[in-house]
CSV table of C-alpha atoms in Angstrom, one decimal:
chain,number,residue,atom,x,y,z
W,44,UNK,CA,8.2,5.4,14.6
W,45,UNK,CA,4.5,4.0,15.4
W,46,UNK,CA,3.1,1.3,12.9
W,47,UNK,CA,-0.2,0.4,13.9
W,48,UNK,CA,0.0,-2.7,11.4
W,49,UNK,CA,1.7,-6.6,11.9
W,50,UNK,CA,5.1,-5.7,11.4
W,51,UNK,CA,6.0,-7.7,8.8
W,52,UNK,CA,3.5,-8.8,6.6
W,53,UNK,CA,3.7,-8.9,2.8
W,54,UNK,CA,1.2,-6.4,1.8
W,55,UNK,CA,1.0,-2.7,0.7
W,56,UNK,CA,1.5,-0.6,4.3
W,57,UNK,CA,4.2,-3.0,6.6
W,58,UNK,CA,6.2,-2.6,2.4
W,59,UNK,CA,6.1,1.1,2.9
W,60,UNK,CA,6.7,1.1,6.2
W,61,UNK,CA,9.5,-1.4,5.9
W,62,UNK,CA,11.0,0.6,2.8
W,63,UNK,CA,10.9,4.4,4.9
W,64,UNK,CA,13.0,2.5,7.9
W,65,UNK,CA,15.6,1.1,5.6
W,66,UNK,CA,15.5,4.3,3.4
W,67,UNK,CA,16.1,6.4,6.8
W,68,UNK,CA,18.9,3.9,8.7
W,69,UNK,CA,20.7,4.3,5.5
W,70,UNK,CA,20.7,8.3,5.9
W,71,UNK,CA,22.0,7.2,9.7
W,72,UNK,CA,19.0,7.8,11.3
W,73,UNK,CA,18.5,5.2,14.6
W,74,UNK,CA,15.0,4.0,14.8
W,75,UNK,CA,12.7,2.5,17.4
W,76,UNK,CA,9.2,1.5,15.6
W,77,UNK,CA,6.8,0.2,17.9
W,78,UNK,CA,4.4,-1.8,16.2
W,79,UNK,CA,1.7,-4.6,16.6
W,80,UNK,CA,2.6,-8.2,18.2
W,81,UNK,CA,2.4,-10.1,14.7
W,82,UNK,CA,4.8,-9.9,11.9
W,83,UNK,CA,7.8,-11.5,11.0
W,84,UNK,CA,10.8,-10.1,12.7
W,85,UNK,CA,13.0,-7.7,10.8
W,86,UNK,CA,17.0,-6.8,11.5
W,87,UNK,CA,18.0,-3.6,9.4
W,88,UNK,CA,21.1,-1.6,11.2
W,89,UNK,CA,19.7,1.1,13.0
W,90,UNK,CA,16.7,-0.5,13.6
W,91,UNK,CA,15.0,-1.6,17.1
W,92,UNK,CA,11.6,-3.0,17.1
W,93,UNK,CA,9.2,-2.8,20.1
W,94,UNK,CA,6.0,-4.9,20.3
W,95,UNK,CA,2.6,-4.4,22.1
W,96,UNK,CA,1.4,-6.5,24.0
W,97,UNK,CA,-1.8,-8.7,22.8
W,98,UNK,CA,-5.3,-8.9,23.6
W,99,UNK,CA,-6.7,-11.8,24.5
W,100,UNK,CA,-8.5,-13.5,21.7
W,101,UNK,CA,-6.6,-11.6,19.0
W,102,UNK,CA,-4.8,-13.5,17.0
W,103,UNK,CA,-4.1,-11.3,13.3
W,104,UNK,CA,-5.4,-8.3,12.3
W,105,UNK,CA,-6.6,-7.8,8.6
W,106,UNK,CA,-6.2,-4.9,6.4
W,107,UNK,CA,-7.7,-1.4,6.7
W,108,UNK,CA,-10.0,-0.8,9.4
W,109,UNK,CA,-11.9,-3.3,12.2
W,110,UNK,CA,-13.0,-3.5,15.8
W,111,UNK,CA,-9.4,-5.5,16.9
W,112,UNK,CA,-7.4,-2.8,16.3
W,113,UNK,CA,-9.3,-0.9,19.1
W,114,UNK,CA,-7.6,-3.2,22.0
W,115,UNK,CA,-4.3,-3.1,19.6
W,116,UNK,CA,-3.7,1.0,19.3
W,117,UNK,CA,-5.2,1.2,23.1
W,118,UNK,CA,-1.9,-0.7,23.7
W,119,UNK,CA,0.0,0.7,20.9
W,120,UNK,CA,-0.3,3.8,23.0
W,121,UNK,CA,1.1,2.6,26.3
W,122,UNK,CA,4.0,1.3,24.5
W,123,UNK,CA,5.0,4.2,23.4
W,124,UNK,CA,4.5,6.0,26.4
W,125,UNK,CA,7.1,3.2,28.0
W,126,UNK,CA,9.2,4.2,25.1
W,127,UNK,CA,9.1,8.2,25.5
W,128,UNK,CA,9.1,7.6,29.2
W,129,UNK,CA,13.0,5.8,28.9
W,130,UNK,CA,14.3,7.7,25.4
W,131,UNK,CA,14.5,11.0,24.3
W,132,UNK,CA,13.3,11.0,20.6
W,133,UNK,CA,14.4,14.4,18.1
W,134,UNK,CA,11.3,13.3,16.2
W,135,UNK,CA,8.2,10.8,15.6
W,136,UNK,CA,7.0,9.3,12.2
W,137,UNK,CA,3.4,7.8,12.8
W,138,UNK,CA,2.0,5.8,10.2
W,139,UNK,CA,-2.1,5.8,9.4
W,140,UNK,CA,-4.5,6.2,12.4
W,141,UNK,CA,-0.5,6.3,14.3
W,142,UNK,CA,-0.8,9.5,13.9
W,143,UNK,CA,-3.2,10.0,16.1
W,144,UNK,CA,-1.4,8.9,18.7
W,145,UNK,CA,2.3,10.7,17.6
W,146,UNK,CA,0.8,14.2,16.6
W,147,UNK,CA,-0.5,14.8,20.4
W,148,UNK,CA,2.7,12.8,21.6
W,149,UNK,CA,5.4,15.2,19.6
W,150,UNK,CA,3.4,18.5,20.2
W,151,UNK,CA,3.0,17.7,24.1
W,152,UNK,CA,7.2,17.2,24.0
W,153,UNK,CA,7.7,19.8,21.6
W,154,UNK,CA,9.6,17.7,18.8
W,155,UNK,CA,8.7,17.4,15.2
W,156,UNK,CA,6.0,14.8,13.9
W,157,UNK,CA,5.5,13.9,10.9
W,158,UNK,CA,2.6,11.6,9.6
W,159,UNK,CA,3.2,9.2,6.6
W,160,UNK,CA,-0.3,8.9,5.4
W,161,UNK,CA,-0.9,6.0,2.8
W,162,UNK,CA,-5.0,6.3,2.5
W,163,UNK,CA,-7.3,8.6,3.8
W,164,UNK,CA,-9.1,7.4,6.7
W,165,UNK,CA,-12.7,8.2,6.3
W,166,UNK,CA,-12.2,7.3,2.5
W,167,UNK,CA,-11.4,3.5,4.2
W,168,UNK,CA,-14.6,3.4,6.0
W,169,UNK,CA,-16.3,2.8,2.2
W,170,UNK,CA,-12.9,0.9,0.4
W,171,UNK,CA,-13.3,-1.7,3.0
W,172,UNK,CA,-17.4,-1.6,3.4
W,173,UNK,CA,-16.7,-1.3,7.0
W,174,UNK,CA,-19.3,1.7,7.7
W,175,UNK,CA,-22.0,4.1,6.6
W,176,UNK,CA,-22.1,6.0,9.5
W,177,UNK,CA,-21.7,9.7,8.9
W,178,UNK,CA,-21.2,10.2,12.6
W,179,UNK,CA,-17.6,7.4,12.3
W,180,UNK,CA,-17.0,9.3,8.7
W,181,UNK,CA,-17.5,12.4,10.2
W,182,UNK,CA,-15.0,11.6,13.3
W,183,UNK,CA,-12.5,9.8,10.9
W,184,UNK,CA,-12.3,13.1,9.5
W,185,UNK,CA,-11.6,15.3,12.5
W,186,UNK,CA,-9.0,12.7,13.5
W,187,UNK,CA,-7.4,13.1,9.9
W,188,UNK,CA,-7.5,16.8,9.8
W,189,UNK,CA,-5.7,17.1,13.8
W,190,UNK,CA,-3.0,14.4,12.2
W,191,UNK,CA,-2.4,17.0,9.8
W,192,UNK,CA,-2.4,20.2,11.1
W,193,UNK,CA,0.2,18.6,13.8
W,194,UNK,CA,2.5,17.1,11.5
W,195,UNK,CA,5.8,19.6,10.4
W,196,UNK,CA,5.8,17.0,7.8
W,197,UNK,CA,3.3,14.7,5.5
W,198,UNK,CA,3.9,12.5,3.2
W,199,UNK,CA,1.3,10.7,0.8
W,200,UNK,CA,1.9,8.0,-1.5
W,201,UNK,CA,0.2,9.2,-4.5
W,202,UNK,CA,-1.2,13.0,-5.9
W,203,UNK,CA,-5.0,11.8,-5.1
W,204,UNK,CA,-3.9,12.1,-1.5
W,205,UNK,CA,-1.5,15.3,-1.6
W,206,UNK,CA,-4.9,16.4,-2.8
W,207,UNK,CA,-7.1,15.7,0.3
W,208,UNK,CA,-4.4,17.1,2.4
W,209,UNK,CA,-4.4,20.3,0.6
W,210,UNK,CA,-8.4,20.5,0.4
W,211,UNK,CA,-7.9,19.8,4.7
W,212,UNK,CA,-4.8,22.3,5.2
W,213,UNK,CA,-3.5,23.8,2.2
W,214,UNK,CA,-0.7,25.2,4.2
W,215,UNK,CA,0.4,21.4,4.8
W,216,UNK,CA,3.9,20.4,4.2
W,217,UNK,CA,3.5,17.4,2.2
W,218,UNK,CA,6.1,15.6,0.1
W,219,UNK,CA,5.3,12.5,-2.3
W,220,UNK,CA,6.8,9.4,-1.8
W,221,UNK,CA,5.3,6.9,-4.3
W,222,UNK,CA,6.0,2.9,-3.2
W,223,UNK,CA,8.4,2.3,-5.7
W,224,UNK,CA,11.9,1.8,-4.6
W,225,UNK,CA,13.9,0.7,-7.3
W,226,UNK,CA,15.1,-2.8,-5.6
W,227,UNK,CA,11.6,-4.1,-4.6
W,228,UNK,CA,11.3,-6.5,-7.8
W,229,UNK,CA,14.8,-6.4,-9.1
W,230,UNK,CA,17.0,-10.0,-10.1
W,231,UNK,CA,14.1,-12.2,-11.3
W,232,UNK,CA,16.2,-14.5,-13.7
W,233,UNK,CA,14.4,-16.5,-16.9
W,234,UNK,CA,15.4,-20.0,-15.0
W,235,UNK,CA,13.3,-18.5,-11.8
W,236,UNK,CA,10.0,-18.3,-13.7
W,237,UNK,CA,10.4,-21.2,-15.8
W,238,UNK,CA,10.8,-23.1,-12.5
W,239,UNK,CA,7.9,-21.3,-11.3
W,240,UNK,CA,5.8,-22.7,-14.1
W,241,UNK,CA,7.0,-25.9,-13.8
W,242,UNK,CA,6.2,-26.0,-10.0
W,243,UNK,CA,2.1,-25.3,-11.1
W,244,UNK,CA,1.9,-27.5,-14.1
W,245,UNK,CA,2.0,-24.4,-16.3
W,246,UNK,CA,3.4,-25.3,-19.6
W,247,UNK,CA,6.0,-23.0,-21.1
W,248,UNK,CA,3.8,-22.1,-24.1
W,249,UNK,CA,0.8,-21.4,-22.2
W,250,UNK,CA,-0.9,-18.3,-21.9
W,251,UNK,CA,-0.5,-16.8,-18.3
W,252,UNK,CA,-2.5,-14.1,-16.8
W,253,UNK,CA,-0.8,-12.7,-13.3
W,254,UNK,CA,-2.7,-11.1,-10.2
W,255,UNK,CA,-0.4,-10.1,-7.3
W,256,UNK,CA,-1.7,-8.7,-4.1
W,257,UNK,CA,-4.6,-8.7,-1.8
W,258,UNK,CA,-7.8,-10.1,-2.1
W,259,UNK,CA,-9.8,-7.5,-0.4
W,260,UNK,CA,-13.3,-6.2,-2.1
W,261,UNK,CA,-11.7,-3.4,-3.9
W,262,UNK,CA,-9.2,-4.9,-5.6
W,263,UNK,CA,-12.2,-5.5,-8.0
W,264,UNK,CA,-11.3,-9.7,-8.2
W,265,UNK,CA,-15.4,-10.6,-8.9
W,266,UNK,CA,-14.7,-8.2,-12.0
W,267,UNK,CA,-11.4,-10.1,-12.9
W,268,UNK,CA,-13.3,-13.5,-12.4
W,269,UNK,CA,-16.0,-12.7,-14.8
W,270,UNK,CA,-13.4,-10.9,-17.6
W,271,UNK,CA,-12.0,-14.1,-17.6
W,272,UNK,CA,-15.2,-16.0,-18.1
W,273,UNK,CA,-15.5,-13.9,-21.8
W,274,UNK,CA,-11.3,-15.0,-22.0
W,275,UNK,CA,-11.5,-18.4,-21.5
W,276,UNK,CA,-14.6,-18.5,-24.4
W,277,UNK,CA,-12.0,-17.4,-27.2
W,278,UNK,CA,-8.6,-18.6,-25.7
W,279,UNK,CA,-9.2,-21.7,-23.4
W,280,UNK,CA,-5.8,-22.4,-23.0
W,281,UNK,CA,-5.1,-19.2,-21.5
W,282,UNK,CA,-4.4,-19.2,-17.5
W,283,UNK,CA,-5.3,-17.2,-14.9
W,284,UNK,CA,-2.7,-17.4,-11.5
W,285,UNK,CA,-3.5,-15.3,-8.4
W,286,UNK,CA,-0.4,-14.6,-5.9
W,287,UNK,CA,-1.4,-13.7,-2.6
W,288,UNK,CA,-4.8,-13.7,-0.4
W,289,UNK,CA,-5.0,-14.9,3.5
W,290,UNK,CA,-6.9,-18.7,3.4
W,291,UNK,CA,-10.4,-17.6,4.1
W,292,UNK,CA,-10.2,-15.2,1.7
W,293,UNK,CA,-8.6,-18.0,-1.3
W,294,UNK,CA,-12.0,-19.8,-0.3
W,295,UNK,CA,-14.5,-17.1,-0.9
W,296,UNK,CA,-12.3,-16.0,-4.2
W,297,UNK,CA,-12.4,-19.8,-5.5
W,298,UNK,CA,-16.3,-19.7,-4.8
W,299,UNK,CA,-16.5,-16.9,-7.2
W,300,UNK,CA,-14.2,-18.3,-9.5
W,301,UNK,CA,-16.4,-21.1,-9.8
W,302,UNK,CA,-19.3,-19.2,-9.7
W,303,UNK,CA,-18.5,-17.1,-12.9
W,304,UNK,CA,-17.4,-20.8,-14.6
W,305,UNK,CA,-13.4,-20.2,-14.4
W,306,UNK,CA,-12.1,-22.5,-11.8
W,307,UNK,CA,-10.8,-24.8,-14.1
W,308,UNK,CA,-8.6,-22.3,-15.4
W,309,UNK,CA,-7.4,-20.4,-12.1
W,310,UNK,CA,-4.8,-20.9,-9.9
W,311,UNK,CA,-4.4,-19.8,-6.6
W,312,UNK,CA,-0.7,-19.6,-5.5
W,313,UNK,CA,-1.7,-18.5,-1.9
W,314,UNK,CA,0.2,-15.4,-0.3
W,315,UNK,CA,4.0,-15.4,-1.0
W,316,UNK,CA,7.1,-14.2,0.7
W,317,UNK,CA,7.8,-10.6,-1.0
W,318,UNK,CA,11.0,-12.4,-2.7
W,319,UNK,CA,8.9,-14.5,-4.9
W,320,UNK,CA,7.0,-12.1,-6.4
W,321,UNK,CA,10.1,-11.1,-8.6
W,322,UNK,CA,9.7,-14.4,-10.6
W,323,UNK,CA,5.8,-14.8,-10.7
W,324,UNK,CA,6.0,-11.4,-12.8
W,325,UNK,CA,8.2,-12.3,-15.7
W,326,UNK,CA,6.3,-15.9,-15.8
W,327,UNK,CA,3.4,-13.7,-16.9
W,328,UNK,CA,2.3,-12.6,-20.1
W,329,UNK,CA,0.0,-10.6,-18.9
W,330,UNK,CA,-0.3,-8.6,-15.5
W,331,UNK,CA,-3.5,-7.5,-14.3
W,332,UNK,CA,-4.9,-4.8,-11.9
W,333,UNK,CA,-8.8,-4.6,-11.8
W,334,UNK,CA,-9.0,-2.4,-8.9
W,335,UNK,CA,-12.7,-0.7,-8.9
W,336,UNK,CA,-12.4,1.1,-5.7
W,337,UNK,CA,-10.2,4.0,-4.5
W,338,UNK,CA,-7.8,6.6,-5.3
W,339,UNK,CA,-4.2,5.4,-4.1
W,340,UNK,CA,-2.2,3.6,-6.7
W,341,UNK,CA,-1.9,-0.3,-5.6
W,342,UNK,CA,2.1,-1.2,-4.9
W,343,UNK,CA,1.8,-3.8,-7.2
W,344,UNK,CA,1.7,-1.2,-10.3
W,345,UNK,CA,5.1,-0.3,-9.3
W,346,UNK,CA,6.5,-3.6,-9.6
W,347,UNK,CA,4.4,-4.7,-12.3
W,348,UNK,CA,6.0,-1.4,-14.1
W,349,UNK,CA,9.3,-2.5,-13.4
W,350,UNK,CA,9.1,-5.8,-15.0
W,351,UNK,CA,8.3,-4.6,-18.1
W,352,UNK,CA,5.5,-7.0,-19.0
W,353,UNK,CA,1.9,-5.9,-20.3
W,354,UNK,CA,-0.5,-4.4,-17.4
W,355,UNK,CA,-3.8,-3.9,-18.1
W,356,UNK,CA,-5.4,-2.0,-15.3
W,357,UNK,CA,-9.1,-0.3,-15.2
W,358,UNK,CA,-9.0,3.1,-16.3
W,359,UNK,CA,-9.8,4.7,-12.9
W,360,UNK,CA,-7.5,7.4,-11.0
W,361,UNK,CA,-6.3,4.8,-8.6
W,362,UNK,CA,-3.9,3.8,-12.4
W,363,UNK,CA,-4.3,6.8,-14.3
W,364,UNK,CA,-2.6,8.7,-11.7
W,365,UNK,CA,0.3,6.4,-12.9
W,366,UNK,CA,-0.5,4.8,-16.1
W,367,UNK,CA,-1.3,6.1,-19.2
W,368,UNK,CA,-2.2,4.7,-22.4
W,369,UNK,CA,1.2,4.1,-23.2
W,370,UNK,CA,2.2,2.6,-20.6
W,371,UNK,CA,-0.4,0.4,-19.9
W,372,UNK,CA,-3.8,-1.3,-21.7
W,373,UNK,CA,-6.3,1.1,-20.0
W,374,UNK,CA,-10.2,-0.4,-19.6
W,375,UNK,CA,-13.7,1.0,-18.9
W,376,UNK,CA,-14.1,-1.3,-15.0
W,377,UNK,CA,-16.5,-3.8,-16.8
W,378,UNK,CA,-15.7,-7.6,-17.2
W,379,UNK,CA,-16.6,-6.9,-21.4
W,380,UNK,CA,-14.1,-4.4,-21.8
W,381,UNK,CA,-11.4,-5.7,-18.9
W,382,UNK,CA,-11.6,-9.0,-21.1
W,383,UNK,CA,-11.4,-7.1,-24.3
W,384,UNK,CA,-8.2,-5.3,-22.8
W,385,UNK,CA,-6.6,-9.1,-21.5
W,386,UNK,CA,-7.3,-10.5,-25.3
W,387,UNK,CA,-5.5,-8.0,-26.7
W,388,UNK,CA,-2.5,-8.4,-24.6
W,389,UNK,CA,-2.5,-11.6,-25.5
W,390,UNK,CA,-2.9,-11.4,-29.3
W,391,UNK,CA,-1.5,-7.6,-30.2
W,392,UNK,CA,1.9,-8.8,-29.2
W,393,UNK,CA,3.5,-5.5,-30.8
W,394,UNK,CA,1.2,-3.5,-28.6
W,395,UNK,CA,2.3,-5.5,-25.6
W,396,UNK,CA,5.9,-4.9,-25.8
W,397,UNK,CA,5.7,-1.6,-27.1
W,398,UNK,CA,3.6,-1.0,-24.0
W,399,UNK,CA,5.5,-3.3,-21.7
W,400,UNK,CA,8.6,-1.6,-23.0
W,401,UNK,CA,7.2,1.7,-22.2
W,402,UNK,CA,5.9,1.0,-18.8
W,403,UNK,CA,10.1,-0.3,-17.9
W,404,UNK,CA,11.6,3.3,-19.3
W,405,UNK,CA,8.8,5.0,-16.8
W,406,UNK,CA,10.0,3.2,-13.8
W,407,UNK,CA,13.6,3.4,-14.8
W,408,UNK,CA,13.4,7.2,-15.3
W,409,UNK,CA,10.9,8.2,-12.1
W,410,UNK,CA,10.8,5.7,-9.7
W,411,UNK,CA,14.1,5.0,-9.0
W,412,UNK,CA,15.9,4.6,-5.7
W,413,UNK,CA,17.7,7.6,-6.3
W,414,UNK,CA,14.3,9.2,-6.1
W,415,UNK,CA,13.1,7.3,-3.4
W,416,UNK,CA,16.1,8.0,-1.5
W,417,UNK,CA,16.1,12.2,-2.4
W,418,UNK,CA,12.4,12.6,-1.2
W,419,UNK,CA,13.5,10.7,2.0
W,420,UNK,CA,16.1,13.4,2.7
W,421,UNK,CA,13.4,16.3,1.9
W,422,UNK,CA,11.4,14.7,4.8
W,423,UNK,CA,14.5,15.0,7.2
W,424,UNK,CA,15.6,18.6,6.1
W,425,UNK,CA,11.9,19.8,6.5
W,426,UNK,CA,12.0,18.2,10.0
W,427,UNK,CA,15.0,19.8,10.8
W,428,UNK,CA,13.7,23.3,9.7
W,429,UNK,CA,12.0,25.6,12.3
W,430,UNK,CA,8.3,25.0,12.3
W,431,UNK,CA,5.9,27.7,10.8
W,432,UNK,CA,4.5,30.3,12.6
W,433,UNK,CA,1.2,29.1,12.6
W,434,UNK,CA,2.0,25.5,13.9
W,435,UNK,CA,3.6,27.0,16.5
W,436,UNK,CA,0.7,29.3,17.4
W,437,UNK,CA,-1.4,26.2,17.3
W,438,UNK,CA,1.0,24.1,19.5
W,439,UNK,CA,0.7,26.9,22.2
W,440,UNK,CA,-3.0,26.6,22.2
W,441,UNK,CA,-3.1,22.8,21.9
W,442,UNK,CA,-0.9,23.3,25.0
W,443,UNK,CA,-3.4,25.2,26.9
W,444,UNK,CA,-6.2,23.0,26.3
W,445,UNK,CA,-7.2,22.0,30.0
């Protein structure tokens, strides 16, 4: 398996990638994932992790795309050339721009590939306001169609993305495997987010608004800063807490809190370890997603499902891919109608638990382990079966290429 991302970090792809491995080891699959040099180290039976070596002056890597992870998958690649070179592998599962590298590895030693896609590449290039270039887009682009065409296998995260694959190959195998195993937010107990409060001089009475996740631009946070400018107006007491961010990032975000008049009543909790985040979502009343960018559905709207508290979310296909009116207090992406969407959270209490109670029965029915853990095994059966026709037609020419 190649993870060209810090293995482990708490945010969305190192989660997927950690949830596939522990998914497959259970099946009794072995696994060697070579990965970057950052990351917390992870022991799952099965498991082995190999790390890259790492470039001088690099010292983290930040999400979606940038110029360190040049130097990184350069020596991504010879790693796993060390690791093909000692092993004989029955398959490789290459994760974003890894596939690049394990769709020319797997068809060069004739074993299955399969790429688990969790964005589109050239659709990064504008999430992440890393390029305008149509010649990069355009090369993104040819780098996601090869990944494709080479995989026996691809799995997406969400329907917008089984939708770009079919509009690149629409004979692509693709299975969807949404981030939502069942156990990712499961055992938060009442004592765990009373203490929680307690910890950030939050009163048990008070009003408490909850972001979790990154604080990258399209998460849409300058939106959420200025909803709850209009919020604070009519309900001062009410408190917004943000879990997660790297430290640069808090001080840019508390800039703009301060900068749409609501630092007095935010709270940044700083990133947290992934078994915390079960407790900061039942302290909330309210749990918010203002995402303005994108098509994939955020993690976090899995989990935030699951706890059966209110979301309110911005009615874009990134959530209504997902959520639905009844599952969640849908809003036009402007801070008058995101704060119109938070008020009533707070004050149409019926319509929160009817809505909170809602959202719980649609995690509990679909995105259950047992799902999770069927869709893995259609990944390993379709590996397992004989390749099409016209893969192998195109193997054979890749072949020839001089």
């Amino acid at each position: 398996m190649i993870a060209p991302e810090p293995f482990f970090e708490p945010r969305g792809t190192p989660f997927s990638e950690f949830h596939r491995i522990r998914a497959l080891t259970a099946l009794g699959h072995e696994i060697d994932l070579v990965t970057y040099p950052f990351g917390a180290d992870v022991t799952l039976p099965g498991l082995r992790v190999f790390r890259c070596l790492r470039p001088p002056f690099v010292r983290r890597v930040k999400v979606g795309p940038s110029l360190a992870k040049i130097p990184l998958d350069a020596l991504l690649t010879l790693t796993v050339l060390r690791r093909v070179l000692a092993s004989r592998y029955d398959a490789i599962h290459s994760h974003e721009e890894g596939g690049l590298i394990g769709a020319a590895l797997a068809t060069l030693l004739r074993v299955p590939h399969v790429y688990d896609m969790h964005s589109s590449l050239p659709q990064q290039l504008s999430n992440f306001a890393f390029s305008r270039s149509r010649w990069m887009k355009r090369m993104f682009f040819e780098i996601e169609r090869f990944m494709i065409r080479r995989s026996r296998v691809v799995i997406v995260i969400c329907p917008a993305l089984e939708e770009t694959v079919r509009a690149i190959e629409p004979r692509a195998h693709t299975i969807v495997i949404e981030n939502a195993p069942g156990s990712i937010v499961d055992g938060a107990a009442p004592e765990a987010a009373s203490a929680l409060r307690q910890s950030l001089g939050i009163g048990a009475g008070t009003p408490l608004v909850i972001y979790t996740g990154t604080f990258e631009a399209y998460q849409g946070l300058d939106l959420l800063f200025d909803a709850m400018a209009v919020v604070g107006r009519e309900r001062p007491d009410v408190r917004l807490l943000l879990a997660g961010g790297q430290p640069g990032q808090i001080e840019r975000a508390k800039l703009q809190a301060r900068a749409a008049s609501v630092d007095a009543l935010t709270i940044f909790a700083g990133e947290r370890p992934a078994a915390e985040i079960p407790a900061f979502l039942q302290a909330a009343d309210v749990l918010v997603s203002p995402r303005c960018r994108g098509t994939n559905t955020p993690l976090k709207i899995y989990q935030y499902l699951r706890s059966g508290k209110p979301i309110v979310a911005t009615r874009l296909l990134t959530h209504t891919q997902v959520l639905n009116d009844e599952t969640a207090i849908l809003t036009a992406p402007t801070a008058a109608e995101f704060a119109r969407g938070i008020l009533t959270a707070l004050t149409d209490r019926d319509r929160a638990r009817r809505v909170g109670r809602m959202a719980r029965e649609l995690a509990d029915s679909k995105y259950t382990e047992q799902a999770y853990m069927e869709r893995t095994r259609e990944v390993c059966a379709a590996l397992a079966a004989p390749p099409p026709a016209a893969q192998v037609r195109d193997s054979a020419a890749f072949k020839d290429l001089p």
